[in-house]
CSV table of N, CA and C in Angstrom, one decimal:
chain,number,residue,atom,x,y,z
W,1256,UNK,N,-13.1,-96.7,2.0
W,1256,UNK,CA,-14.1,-97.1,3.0
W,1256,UNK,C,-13.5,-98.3,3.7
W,1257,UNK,N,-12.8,-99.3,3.2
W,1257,UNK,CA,-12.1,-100.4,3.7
W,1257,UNK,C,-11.6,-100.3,4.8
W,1258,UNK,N,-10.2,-98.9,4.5
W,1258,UNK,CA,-9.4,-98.6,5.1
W,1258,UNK,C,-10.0,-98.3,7.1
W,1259,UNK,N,-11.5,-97.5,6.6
W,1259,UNK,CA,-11.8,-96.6,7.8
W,1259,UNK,C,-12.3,-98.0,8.4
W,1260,UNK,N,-13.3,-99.2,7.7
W,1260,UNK,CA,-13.6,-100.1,8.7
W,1260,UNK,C,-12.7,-100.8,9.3
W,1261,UNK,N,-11.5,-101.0,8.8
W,1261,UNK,CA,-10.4,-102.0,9.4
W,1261,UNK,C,-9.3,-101.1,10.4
W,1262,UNK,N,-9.4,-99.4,10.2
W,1262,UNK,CA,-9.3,-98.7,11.6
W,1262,UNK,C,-9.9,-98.9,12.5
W,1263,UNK,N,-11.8,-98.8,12.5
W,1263,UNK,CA,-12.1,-98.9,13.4
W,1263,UNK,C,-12.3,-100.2,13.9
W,1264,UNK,N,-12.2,-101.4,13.0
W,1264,UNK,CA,-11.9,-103.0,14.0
W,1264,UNK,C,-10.7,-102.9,14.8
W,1265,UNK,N,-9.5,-102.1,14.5
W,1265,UNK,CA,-8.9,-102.3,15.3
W,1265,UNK,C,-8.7,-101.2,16.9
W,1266,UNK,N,-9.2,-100.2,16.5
W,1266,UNK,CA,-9.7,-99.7,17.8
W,1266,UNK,C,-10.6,-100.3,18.6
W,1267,UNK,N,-11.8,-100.8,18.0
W,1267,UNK,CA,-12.5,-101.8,18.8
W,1267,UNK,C,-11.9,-103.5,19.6
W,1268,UNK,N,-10.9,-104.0,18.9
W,1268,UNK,CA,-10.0,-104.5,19.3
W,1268,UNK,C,-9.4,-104.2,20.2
W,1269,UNK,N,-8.6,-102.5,20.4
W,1269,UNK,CA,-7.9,-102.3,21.3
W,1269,UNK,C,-8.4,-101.9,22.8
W,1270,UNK,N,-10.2,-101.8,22.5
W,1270,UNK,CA,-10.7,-101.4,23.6
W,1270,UNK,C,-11.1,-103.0,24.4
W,1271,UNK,N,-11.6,-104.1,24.0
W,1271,UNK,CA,-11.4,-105.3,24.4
W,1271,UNK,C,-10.3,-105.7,25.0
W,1272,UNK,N,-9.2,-105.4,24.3
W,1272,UNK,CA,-8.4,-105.9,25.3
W,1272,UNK,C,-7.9,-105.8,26.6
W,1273,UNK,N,-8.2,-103.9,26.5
W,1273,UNK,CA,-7.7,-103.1,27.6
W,1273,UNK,C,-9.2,-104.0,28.6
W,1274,UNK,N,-10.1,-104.1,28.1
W,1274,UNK,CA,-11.3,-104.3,29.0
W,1274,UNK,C,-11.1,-105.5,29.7
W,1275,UNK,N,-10.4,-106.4,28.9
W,1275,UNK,CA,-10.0,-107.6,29.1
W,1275,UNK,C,-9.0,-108.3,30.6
W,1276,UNK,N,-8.1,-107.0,30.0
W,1276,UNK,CA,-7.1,-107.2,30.7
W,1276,UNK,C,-6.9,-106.4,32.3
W,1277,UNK,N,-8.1,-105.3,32.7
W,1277,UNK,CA,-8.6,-105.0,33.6
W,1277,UNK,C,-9.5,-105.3,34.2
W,1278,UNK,N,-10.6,-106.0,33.3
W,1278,UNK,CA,-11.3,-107.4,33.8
W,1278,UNK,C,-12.6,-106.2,34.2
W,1279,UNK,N,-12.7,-105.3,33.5
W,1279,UNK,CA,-14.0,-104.3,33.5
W,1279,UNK,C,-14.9,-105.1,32.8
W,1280,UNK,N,-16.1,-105.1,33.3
W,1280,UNK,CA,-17.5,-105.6,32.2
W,1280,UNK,C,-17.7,-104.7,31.7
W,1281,UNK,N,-17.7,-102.9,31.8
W,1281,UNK,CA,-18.2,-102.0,31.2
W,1281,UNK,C,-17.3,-101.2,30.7
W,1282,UNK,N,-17.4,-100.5,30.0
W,1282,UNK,CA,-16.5,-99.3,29.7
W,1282,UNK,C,-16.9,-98.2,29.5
W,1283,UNK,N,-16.0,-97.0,29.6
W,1283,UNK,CA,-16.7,-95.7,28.8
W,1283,UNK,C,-18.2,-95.0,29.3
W,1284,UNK,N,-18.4,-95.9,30.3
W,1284,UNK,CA,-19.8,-95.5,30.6
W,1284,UNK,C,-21.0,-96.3,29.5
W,1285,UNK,N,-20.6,-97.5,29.1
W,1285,UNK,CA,-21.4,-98.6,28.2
W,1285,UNK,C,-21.9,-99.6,28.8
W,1286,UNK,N,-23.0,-99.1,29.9
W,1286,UNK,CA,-23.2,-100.0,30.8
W,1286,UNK,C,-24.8,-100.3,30.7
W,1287,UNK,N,-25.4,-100.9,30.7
W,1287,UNK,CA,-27.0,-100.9,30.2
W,1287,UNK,C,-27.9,-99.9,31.0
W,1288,UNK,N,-27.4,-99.7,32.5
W,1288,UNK,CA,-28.1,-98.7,33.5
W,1288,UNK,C,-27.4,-97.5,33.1
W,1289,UNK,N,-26.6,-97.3,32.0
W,1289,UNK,CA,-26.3,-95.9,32.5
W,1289,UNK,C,-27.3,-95.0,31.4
W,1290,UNK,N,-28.1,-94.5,32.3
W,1290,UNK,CA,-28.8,-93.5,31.7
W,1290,UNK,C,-29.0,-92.4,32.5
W,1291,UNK,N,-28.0,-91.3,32.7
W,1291,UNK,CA,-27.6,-90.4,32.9
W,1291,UNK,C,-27.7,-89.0,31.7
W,1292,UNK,N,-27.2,-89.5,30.4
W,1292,UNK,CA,-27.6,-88.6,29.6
W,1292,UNK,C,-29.0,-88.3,29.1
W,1293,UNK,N,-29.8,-88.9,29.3
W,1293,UNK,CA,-31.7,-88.5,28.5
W,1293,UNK,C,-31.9,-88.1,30.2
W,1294,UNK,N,-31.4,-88.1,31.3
W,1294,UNK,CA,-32.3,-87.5,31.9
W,1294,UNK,C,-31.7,-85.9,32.2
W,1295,UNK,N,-29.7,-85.8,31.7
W,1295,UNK,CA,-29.7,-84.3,31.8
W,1295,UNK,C,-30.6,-83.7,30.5
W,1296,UNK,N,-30.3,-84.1,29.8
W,1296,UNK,CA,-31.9,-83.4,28.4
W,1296,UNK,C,-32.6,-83.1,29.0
W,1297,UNK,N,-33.6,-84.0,29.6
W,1297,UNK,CA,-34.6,-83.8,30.0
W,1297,UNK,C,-34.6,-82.7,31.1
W,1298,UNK,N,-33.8,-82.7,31.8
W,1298,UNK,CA,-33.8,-81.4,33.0
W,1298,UNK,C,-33.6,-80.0,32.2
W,1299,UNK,N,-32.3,-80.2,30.9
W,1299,UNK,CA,-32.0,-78.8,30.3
W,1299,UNK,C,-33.2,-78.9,29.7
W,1300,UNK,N,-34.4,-79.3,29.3
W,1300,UNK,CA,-35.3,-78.9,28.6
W,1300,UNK,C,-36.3,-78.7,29.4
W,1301,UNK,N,-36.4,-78.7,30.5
W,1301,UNK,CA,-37.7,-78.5,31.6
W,1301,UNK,C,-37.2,-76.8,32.0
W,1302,UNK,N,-35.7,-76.9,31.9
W,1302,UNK,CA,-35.0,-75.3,32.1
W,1302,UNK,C,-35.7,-74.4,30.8
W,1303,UNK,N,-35.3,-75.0,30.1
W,1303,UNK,CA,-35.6,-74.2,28.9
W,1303,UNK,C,-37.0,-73.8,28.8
W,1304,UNK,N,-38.0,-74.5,28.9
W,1304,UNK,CA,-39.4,-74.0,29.1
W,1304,UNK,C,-40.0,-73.4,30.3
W,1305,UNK,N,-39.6,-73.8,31.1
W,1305,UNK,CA,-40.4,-73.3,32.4
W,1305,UNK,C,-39.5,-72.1,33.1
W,1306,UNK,N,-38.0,-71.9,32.8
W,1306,UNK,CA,-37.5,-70.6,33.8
W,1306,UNK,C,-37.8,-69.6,32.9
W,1307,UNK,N,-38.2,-68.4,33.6
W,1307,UNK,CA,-38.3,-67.4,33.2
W,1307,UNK,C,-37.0,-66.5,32.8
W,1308,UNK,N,-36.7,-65.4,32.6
W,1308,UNK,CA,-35.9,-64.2,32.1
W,1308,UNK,C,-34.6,-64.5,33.3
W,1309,UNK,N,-35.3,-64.1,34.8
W,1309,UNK,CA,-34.6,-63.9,35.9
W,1309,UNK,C,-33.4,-65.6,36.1
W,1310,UNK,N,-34.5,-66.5,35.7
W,1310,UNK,CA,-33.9,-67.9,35.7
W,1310,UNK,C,-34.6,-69.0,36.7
W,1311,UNK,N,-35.8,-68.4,37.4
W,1311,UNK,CA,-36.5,-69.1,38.2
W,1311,UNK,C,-37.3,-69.9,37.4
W,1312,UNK,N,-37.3,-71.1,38.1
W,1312,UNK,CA,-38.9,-72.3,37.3
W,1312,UNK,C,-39.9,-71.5,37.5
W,1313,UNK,N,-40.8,-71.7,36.7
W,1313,UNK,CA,-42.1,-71.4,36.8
W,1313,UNK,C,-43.5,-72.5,36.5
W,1314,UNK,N,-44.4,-72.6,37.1
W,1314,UNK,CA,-45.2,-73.8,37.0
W,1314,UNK,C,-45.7,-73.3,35.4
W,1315,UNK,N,-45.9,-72.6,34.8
W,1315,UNK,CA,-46.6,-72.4,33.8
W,1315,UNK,C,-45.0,-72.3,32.5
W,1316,UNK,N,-45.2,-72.9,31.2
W,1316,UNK,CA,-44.5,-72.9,30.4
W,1316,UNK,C,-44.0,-71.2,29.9
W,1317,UNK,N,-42.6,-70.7,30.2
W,1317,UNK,CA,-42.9,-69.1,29.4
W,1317,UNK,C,-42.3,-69.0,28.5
W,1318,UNK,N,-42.5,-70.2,27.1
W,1318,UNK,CA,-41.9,-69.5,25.9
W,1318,UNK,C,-42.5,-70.9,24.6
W,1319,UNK,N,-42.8,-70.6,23.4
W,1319,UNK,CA,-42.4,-72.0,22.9
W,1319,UNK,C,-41.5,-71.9,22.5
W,1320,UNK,N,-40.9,-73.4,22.0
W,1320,UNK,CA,-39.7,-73.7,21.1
W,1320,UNK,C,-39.5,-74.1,20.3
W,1321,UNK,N,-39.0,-74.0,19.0
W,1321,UNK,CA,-39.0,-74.7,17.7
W,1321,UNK,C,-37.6,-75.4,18.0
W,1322,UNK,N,-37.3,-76.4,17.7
W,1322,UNK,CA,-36.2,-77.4,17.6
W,1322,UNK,C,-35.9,-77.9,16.2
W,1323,UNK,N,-35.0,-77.1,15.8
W,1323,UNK,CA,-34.2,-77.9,14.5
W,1323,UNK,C,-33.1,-78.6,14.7
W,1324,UNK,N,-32.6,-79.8,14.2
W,1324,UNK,CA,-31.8,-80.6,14.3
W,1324,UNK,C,-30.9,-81.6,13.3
W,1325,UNK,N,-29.9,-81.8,12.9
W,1325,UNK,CA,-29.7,-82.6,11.7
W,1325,UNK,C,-29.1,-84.0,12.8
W,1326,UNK,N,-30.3,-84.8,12.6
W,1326,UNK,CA,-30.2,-86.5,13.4
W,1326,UNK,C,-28.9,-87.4,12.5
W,1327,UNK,N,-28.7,-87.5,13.0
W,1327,UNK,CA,-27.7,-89.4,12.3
W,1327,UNK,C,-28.0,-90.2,13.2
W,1328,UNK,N,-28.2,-91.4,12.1
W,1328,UNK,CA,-28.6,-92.8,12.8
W,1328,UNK,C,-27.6,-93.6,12.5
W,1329,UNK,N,-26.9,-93.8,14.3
W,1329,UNK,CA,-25.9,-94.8,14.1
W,1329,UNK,C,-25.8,-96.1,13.7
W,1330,UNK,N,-25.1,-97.1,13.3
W,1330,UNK,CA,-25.4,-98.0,12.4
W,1330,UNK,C,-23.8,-98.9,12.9
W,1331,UNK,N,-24.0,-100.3,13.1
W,1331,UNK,CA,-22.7,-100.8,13.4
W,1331,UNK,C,-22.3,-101.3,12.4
W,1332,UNK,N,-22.2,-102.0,10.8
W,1332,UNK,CA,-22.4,-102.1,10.2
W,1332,UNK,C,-21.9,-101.2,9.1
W,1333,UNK,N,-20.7,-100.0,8.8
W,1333,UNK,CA,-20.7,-99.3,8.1
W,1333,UNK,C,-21.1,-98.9,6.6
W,1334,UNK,N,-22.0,-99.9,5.3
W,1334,UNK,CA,-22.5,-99.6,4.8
W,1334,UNK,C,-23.0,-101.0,4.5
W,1335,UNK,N,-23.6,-101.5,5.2
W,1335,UNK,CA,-24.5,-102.5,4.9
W,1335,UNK,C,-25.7,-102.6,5.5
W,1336,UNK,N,-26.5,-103.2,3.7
W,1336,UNK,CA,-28.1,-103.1,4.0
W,1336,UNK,C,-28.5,-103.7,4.8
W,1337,UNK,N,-28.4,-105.0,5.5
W,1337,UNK,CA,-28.7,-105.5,6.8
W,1337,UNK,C,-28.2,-105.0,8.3
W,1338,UNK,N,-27.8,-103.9,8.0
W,1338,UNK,CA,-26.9,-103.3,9.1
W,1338,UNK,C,-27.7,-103.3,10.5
W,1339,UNK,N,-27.7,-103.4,11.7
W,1339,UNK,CA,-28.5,-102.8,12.7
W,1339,UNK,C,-28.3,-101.4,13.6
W,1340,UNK,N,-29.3,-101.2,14.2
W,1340,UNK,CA,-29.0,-99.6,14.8
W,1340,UNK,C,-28.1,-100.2,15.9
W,1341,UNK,N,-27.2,-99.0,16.3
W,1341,UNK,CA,-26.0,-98.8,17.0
W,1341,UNK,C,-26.9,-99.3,18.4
C-alpha cells in the first residue's frame, strides 16, 4: 500500500511541475468551469428516453430504464479515516 501511495505522490509531483513550468493554472481539463462531462450524460440520457426505434426525439418518454451501476467513491487520502471526497 505504501509503495502505490508514494507512486502516486510522485506522479502527482510530476504533474506540478510540468504545470509549473508551463505556467498552466489548469490541467487535464481540472478547471472549476469545466463541466462538459454531466452535461454529455445528461444529453445521452435525454437520447436514451425520448428517441424512438427510428432514432428521432420524441416529446413523450418511449421506454423505462433500470440503471445498474457499481459506484466508487473517490477519496484523496488512500486509506484514511479522515480522508475527504476527491
Amino acid at each position: 500500500m505504501k509503495e502505490a501511495a508514494s507512486e502516486w505522490q510522485a506522479y502527482r509531483q510530476s504533474l506540478q511541475k510540468g504545470q509549473l513550468e508551463e505556467g498552466e493554472k489548469y490541467w487535464n481539463g481540472s478547471w472549476y468551469g469545466n463541466d462538459t462531462i454531466w452535461r454529455t450524460i445528461a444529453d445521452l440520457n435525454h437520447i436514451l428516453y425520448y428517441a424512438n426505434k427510428e432514432g428521432k426525439l420524441q416529446e413523450k418518454r418511449q421506454r423505462k430504464v433500470l440503471i445498474v451501476a457499481d459506484m466508487i467513491q473517490g477519496r484523496r487520502h488512500c486509506c484514511s479515516r479522515t480522508s475527504t471526497v476527491a
